[in-house]
PDB file of C-alpha atoms in Angstrom:
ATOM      1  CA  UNK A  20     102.065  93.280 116.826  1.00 68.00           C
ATOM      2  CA  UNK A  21     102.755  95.378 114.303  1.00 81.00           C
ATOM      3  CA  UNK A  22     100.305  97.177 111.693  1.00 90.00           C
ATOM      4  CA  UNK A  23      99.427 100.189 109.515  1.00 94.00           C
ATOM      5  CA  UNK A  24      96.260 101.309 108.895  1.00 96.00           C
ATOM      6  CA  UNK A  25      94.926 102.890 105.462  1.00 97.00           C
ATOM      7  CA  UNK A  26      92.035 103.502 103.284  1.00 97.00           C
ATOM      8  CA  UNK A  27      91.878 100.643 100.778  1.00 95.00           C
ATOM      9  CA  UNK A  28      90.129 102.968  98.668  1.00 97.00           C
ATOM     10  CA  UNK A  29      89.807 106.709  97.719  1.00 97.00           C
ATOM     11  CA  UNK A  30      87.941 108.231  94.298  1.00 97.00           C
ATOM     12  CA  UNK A  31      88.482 111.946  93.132  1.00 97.00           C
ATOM     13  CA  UNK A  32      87.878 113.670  90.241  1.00 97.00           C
ATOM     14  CA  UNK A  33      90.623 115.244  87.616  1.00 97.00           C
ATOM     15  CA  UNK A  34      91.883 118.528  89.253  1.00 97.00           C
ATOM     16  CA  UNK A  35      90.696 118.094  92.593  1.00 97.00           C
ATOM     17  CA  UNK A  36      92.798 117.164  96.274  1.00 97.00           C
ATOM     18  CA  UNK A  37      93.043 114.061  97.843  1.00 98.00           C
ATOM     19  CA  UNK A  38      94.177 113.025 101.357  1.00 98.00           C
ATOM     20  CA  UNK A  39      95.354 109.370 102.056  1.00 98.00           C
ATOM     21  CA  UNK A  40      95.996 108.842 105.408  1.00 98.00           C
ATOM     22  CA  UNK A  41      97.925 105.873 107.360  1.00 98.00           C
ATOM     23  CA  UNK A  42      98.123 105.208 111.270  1.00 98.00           C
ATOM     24  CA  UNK A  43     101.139 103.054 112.174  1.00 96.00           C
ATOM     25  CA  UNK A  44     101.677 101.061 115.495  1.00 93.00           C
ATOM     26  CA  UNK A  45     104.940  99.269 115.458  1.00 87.00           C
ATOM     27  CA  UNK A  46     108.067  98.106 117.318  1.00 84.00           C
ATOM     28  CA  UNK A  47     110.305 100.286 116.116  1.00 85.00           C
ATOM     29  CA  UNK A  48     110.258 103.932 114.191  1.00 91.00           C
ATOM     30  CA  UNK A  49     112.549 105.552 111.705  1.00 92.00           C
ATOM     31  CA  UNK A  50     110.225 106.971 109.361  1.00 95.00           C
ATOM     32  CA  UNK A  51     107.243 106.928 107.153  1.00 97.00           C
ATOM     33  CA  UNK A  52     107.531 106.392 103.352  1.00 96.00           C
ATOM     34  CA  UNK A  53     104.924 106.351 100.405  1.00 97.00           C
ATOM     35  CA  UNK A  54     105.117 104.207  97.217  1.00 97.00           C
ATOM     36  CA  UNK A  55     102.843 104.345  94.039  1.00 98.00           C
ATOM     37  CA  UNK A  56     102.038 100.702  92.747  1.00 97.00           C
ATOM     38  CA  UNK A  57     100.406 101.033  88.599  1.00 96.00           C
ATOM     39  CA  UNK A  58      98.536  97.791  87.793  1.00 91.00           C
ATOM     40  CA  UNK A  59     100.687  94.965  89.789  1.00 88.00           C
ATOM     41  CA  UNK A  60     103.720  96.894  88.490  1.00 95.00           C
ATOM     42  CA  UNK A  61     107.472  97.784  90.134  1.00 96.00           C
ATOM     43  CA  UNK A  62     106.413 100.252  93.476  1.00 97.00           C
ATOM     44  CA  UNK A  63     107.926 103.384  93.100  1.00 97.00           C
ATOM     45  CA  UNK A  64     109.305 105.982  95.858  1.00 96.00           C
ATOM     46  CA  UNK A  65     107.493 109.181  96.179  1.00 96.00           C
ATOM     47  CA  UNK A  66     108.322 110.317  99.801  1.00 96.00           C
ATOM     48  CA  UNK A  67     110.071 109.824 103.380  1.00 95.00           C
ATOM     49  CA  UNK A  68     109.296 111.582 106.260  1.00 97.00           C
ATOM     50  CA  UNK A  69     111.920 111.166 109.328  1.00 95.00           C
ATOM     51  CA  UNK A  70     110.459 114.095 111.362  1.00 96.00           C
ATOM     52  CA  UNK A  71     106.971 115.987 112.324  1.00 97.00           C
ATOM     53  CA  UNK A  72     106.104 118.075 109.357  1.00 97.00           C
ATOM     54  CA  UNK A  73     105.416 118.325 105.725  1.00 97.00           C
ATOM     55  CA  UNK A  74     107.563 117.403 102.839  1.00 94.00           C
ATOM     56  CA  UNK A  75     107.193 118.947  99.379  1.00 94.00           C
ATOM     57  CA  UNK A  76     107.567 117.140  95.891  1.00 90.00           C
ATOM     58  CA  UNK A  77     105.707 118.798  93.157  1.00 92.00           C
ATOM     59  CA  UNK A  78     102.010 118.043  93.328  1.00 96.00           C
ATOM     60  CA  UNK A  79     103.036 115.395  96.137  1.00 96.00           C
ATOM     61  CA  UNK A  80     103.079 116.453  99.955  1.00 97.00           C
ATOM     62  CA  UNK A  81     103.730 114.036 102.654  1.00 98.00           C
ATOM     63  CA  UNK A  82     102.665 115.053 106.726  1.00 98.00           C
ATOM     64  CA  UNK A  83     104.030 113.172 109.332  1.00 98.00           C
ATOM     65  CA  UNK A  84     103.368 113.342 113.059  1.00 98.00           C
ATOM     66  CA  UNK A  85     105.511 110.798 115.564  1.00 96.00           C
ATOM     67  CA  UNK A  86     103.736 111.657 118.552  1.00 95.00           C
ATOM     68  CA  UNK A  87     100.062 110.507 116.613  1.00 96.00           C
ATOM     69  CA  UNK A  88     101.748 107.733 115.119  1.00 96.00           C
ATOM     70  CA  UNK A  89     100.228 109.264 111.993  1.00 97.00           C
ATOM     71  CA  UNK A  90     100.912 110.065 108.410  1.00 98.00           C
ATOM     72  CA  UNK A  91      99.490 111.910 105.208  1.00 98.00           C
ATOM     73  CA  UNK A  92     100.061 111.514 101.526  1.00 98.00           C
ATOM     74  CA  UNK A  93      98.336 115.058  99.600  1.00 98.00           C
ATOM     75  CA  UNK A  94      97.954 114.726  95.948  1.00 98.00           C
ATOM     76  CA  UNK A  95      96.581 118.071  94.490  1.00 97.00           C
ATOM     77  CA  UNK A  96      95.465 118.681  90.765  1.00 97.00           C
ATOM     78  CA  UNK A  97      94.697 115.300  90.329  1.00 97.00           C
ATOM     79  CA  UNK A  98      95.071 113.823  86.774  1.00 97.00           C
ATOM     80  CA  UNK A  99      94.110 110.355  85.559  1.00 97.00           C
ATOM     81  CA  UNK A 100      97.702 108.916  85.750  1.00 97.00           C
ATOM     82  CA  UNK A 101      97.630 109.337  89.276  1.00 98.00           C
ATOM     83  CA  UNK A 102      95.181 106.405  89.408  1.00 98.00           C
ATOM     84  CA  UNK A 103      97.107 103.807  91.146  1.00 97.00           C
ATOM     85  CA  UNK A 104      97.985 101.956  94.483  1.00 97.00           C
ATOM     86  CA  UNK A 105      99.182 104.048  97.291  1.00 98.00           C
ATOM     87  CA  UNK A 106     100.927 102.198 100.246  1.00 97.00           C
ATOM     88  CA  UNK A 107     102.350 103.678 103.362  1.00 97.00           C
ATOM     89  CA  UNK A 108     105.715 101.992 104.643  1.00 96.00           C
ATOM     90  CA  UNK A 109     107.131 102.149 108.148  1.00 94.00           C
ATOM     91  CA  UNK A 110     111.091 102.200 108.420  1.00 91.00           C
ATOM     92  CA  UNK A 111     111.060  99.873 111.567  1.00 83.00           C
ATOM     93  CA  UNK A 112     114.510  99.025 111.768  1.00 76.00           C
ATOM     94  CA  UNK A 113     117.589 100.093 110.073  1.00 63.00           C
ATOM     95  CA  UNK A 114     116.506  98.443 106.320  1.00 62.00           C
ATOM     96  CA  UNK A 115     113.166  96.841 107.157  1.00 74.00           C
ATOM     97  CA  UNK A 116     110.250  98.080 105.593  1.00 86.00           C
ATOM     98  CA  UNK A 117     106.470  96.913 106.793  1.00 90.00           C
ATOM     99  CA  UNK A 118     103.829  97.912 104.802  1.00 93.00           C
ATOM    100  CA  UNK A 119     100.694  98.568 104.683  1.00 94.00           C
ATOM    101  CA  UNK A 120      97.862  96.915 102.137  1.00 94.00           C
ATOM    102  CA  UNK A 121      97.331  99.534  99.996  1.00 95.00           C
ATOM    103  CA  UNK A 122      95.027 102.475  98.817  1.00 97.00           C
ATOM    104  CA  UNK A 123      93.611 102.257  95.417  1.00 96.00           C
ATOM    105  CA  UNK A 124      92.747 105.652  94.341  1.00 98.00           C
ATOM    106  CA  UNK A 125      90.905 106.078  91.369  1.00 97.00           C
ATOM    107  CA  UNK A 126      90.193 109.147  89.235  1.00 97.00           C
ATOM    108  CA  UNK A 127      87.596 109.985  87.161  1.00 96.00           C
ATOM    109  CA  UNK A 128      86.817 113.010  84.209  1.00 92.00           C
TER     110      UNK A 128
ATOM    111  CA  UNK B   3     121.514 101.388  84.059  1.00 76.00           C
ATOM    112  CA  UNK B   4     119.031  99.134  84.365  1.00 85.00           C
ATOM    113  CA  UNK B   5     118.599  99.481  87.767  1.00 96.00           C
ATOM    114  CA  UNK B   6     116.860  95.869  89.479  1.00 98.00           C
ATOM    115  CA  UNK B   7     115.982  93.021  87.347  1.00 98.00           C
ATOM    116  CA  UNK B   8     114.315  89.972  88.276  1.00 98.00           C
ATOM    117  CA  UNK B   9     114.015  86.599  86.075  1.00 97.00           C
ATOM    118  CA  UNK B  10     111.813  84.977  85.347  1.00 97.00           C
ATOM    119  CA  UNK B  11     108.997  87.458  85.208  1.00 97.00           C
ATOM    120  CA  UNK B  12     106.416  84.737  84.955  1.00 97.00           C
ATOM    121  CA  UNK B  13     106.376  80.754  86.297  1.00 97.00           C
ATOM    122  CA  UNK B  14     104.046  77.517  86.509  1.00 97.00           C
ATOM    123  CA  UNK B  15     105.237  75.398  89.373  1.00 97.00           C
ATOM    124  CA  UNK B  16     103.581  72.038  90.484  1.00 98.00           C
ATOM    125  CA  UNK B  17     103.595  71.262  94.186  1.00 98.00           C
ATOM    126  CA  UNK B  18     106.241  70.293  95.581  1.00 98.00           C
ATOM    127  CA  UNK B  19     108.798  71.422  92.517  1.00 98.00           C
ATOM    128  CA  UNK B  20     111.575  73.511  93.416  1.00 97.00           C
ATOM    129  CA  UNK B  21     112.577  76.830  91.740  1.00 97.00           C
ATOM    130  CA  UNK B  22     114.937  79.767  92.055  1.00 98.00           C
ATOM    131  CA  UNK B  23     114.183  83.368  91.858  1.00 98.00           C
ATOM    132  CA  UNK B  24     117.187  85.872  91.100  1.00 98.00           C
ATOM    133  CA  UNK B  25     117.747  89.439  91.413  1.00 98.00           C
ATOM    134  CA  UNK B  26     120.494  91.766  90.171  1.00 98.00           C
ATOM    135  CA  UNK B  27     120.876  95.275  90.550  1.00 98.00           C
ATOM    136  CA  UNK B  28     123.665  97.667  89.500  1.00 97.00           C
ATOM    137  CA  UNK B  29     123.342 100.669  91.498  1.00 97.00           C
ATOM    138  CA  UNK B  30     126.095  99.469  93.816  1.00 96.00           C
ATOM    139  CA  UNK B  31     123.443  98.927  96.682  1.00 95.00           C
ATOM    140  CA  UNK B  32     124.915  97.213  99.846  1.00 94.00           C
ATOM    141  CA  UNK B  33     120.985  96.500 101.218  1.00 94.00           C
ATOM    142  CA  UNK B  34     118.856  93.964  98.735  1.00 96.00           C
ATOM    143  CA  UNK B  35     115.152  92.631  99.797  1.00 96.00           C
ATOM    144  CA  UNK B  36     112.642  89.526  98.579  1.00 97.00           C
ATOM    145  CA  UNK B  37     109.089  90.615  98.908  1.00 97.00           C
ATOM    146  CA  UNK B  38     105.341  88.502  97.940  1.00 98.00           C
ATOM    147  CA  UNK B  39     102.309  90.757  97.524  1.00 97.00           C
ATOM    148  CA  UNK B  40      99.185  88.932  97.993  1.00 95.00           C
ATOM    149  CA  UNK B  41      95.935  90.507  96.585  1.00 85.00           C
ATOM    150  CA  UNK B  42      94.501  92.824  99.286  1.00 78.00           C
ATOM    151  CA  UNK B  43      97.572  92.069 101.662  1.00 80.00           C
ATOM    152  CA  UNK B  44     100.717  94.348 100.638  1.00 87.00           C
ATOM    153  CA  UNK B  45     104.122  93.853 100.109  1.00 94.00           C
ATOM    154  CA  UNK B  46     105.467  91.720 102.946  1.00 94.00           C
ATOM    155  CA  UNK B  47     109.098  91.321 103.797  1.00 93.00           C
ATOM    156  CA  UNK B  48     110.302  87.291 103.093  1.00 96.00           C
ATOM    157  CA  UNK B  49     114.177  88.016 103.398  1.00 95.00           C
ATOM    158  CA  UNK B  50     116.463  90.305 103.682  1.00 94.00           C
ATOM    159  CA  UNK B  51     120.626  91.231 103.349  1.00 95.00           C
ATOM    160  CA  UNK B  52     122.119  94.596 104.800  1.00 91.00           C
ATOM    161  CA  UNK B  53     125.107  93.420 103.236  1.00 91.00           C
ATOM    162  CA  UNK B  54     126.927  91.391 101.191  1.00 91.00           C
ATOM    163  CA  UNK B  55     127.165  88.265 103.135  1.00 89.00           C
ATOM    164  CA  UNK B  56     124.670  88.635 105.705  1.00 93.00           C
ATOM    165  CA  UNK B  57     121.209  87.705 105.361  1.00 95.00           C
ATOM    166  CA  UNK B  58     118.418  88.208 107.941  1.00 93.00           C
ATOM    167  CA  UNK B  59     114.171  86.832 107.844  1.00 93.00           C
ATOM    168  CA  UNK B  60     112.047  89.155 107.622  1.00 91.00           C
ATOM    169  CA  UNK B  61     108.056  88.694 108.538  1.00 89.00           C
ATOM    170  CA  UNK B  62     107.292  85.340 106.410  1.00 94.00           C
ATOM    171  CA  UNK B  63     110.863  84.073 105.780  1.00 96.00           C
ATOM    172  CA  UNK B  64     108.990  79.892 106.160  1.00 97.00           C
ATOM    173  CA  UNK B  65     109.213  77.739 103.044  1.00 97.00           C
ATOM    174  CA  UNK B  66     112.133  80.393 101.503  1.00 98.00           C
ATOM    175  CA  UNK B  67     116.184  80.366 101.855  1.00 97.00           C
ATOM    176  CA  UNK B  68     118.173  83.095  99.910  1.00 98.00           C
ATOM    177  CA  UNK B  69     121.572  83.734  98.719  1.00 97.00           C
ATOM    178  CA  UNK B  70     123.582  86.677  98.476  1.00 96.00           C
ATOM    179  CA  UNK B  71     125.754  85.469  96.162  1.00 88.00           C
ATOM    180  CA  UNK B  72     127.650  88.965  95.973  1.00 95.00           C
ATOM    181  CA  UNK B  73     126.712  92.525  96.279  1.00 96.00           C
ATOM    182  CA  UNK B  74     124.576  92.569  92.712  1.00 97.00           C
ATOM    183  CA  UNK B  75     123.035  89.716  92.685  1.00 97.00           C
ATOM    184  CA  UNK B  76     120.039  87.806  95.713  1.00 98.00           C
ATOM    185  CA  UNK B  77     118.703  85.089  94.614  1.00 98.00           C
ATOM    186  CA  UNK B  78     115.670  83.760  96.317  1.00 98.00           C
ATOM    187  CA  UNK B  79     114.783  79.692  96.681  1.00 98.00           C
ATOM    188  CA  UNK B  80     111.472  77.499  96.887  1.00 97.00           C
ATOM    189  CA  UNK B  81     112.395  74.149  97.710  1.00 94.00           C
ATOM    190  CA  UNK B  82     109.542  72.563  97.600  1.00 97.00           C
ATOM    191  CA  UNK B  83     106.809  74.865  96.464  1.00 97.00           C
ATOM    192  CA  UNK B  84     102.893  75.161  98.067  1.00 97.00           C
ATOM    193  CA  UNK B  85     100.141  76.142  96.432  1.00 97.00           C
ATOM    194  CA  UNK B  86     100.308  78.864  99.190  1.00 97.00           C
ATOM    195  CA  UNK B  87     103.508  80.427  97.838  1.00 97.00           C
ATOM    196  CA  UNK B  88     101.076  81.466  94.863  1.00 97.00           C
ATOM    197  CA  UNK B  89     102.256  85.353  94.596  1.00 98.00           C
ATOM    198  CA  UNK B  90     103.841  87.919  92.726  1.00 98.00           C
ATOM    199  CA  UNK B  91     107.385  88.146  93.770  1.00 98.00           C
ATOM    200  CA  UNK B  92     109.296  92.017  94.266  1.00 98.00           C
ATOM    201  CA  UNK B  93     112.985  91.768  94.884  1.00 98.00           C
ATOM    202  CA  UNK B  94     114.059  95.168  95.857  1.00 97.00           C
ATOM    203  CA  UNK B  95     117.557  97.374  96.906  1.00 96.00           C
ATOM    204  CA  UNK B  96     118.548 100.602  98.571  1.00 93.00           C
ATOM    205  CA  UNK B  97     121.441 102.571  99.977  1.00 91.00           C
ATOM    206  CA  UNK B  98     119.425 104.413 102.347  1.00 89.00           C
ATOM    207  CA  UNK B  99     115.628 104.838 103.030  1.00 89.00           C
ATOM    208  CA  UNK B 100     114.650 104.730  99.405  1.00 93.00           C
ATOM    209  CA  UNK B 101     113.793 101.243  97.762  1.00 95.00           C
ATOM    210  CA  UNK B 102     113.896 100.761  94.150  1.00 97.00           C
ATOM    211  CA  UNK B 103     112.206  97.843  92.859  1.00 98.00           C
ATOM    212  CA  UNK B 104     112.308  95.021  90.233  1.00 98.00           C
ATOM    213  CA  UNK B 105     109.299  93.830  88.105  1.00 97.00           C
ATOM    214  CA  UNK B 106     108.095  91.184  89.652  1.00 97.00           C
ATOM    215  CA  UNK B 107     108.142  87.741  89.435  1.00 97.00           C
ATOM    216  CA  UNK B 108     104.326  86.415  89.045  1.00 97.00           C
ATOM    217  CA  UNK B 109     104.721  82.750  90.493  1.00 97.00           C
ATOM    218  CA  UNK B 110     101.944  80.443  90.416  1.00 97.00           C
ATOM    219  CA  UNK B 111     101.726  76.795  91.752  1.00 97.00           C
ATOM    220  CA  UNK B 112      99.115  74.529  91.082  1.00 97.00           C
TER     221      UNK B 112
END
């Protein structure tokens, strides 16, 4: 079968780093994405990872390593708008996405 | 642009009724998607089409048909609705690895 593994919750404080991590066993492999979900609302893109190694955006860093089958979504200097829904997607095919149930990550003053 | 839309956003359904969910998007995407997200469960993949005129099931494609009617627009179709289809509804489209995402479509059937 296939399946991704992930927290399905994280807290943090304002300011601080957070680590969500996701474990992927599936059929096929083209790369790991992350989404942000607010309240039931349109998922958003915040990262893709084809190869080993960490992508950049802003306060957003994404780690991925093929041979683990394992990925990492870094959020430093949290703020409260970062509370949301974080899912991990595999890229199993050349348009499918399967993804994983979610991380809710909530942040607190 | 107003980049995926979905309609309706929200919909009553008695068993067995039939309904139609439809998409648009205007980024010129060839690849559009139907998801459900189920509390606790993720998105999961229903349909999709890599192109105009080709559609293909994804991981729970039973109790759904779709239509790509052209490259905007994928409509999705309950013919004969379950109180199991109870969901929110994400139609989504891409050009490459990125998916951008309607509003949802919060379907209930009683």
């Amino acid at each position: 079968g296939q399946s991704l593994e992930q927290p399905s919750e994280v807290t943090a404080v304002e300011g601080a780093i957070v680590q969500i991590n996701c474990t992927y066993q599936t059929s096929g492999f083209y790369g790991l994405s992350w989404y942000q979900q607010h309240d039931g609302g349109a998922p958003t893109f915040l990262s893709y990872n084809a190869l080993d190694g960490l992508e950049e955006t802003g306060r957003f860093s994404s780690f991925l390593s093929r041979s683990d089958s394992y990925g990492y979504l870094l959020l430093q200097e949290l703020q409260m708008k970062d509370s949301a829904s974080y899912f991990c997607a595999v890229t199993s095919s050349r348009t499918a996405l399967i993804f994983g149930k979610g991380t809710t990550l909530s942040v607190s003053s | 642009n107003a980049g995926v839309t979905q309609t309706p956003k929200f919909q009553v359904l008695k068993t067995g009724q039939s309904m139609t969910l439809q998409c648009a998007q205007d980024m010129n995407h060839n690849s559009m998607y139907w998801y459900r997200q189920d509390p606790g469960m993720g998105l999961r993949l229903i349909y999709y089409s890599a192109s105009e005129g080709t559609t293909d099931k994804g991981e729970v494609p039973n109790g759904y048909n779709v239509s790509r009617l052209n490259k905007r627009e994928f409509s999705l179709r309950l013919e004969s609705a379950a109180p199991s289809q109870t969901s929110v509804y994400f139609c989504a489209s891409s050009s490459s690895y990125e998916q951008y995402f309607g509003p949802g479509t919060r379907l209930t059937v009683t």
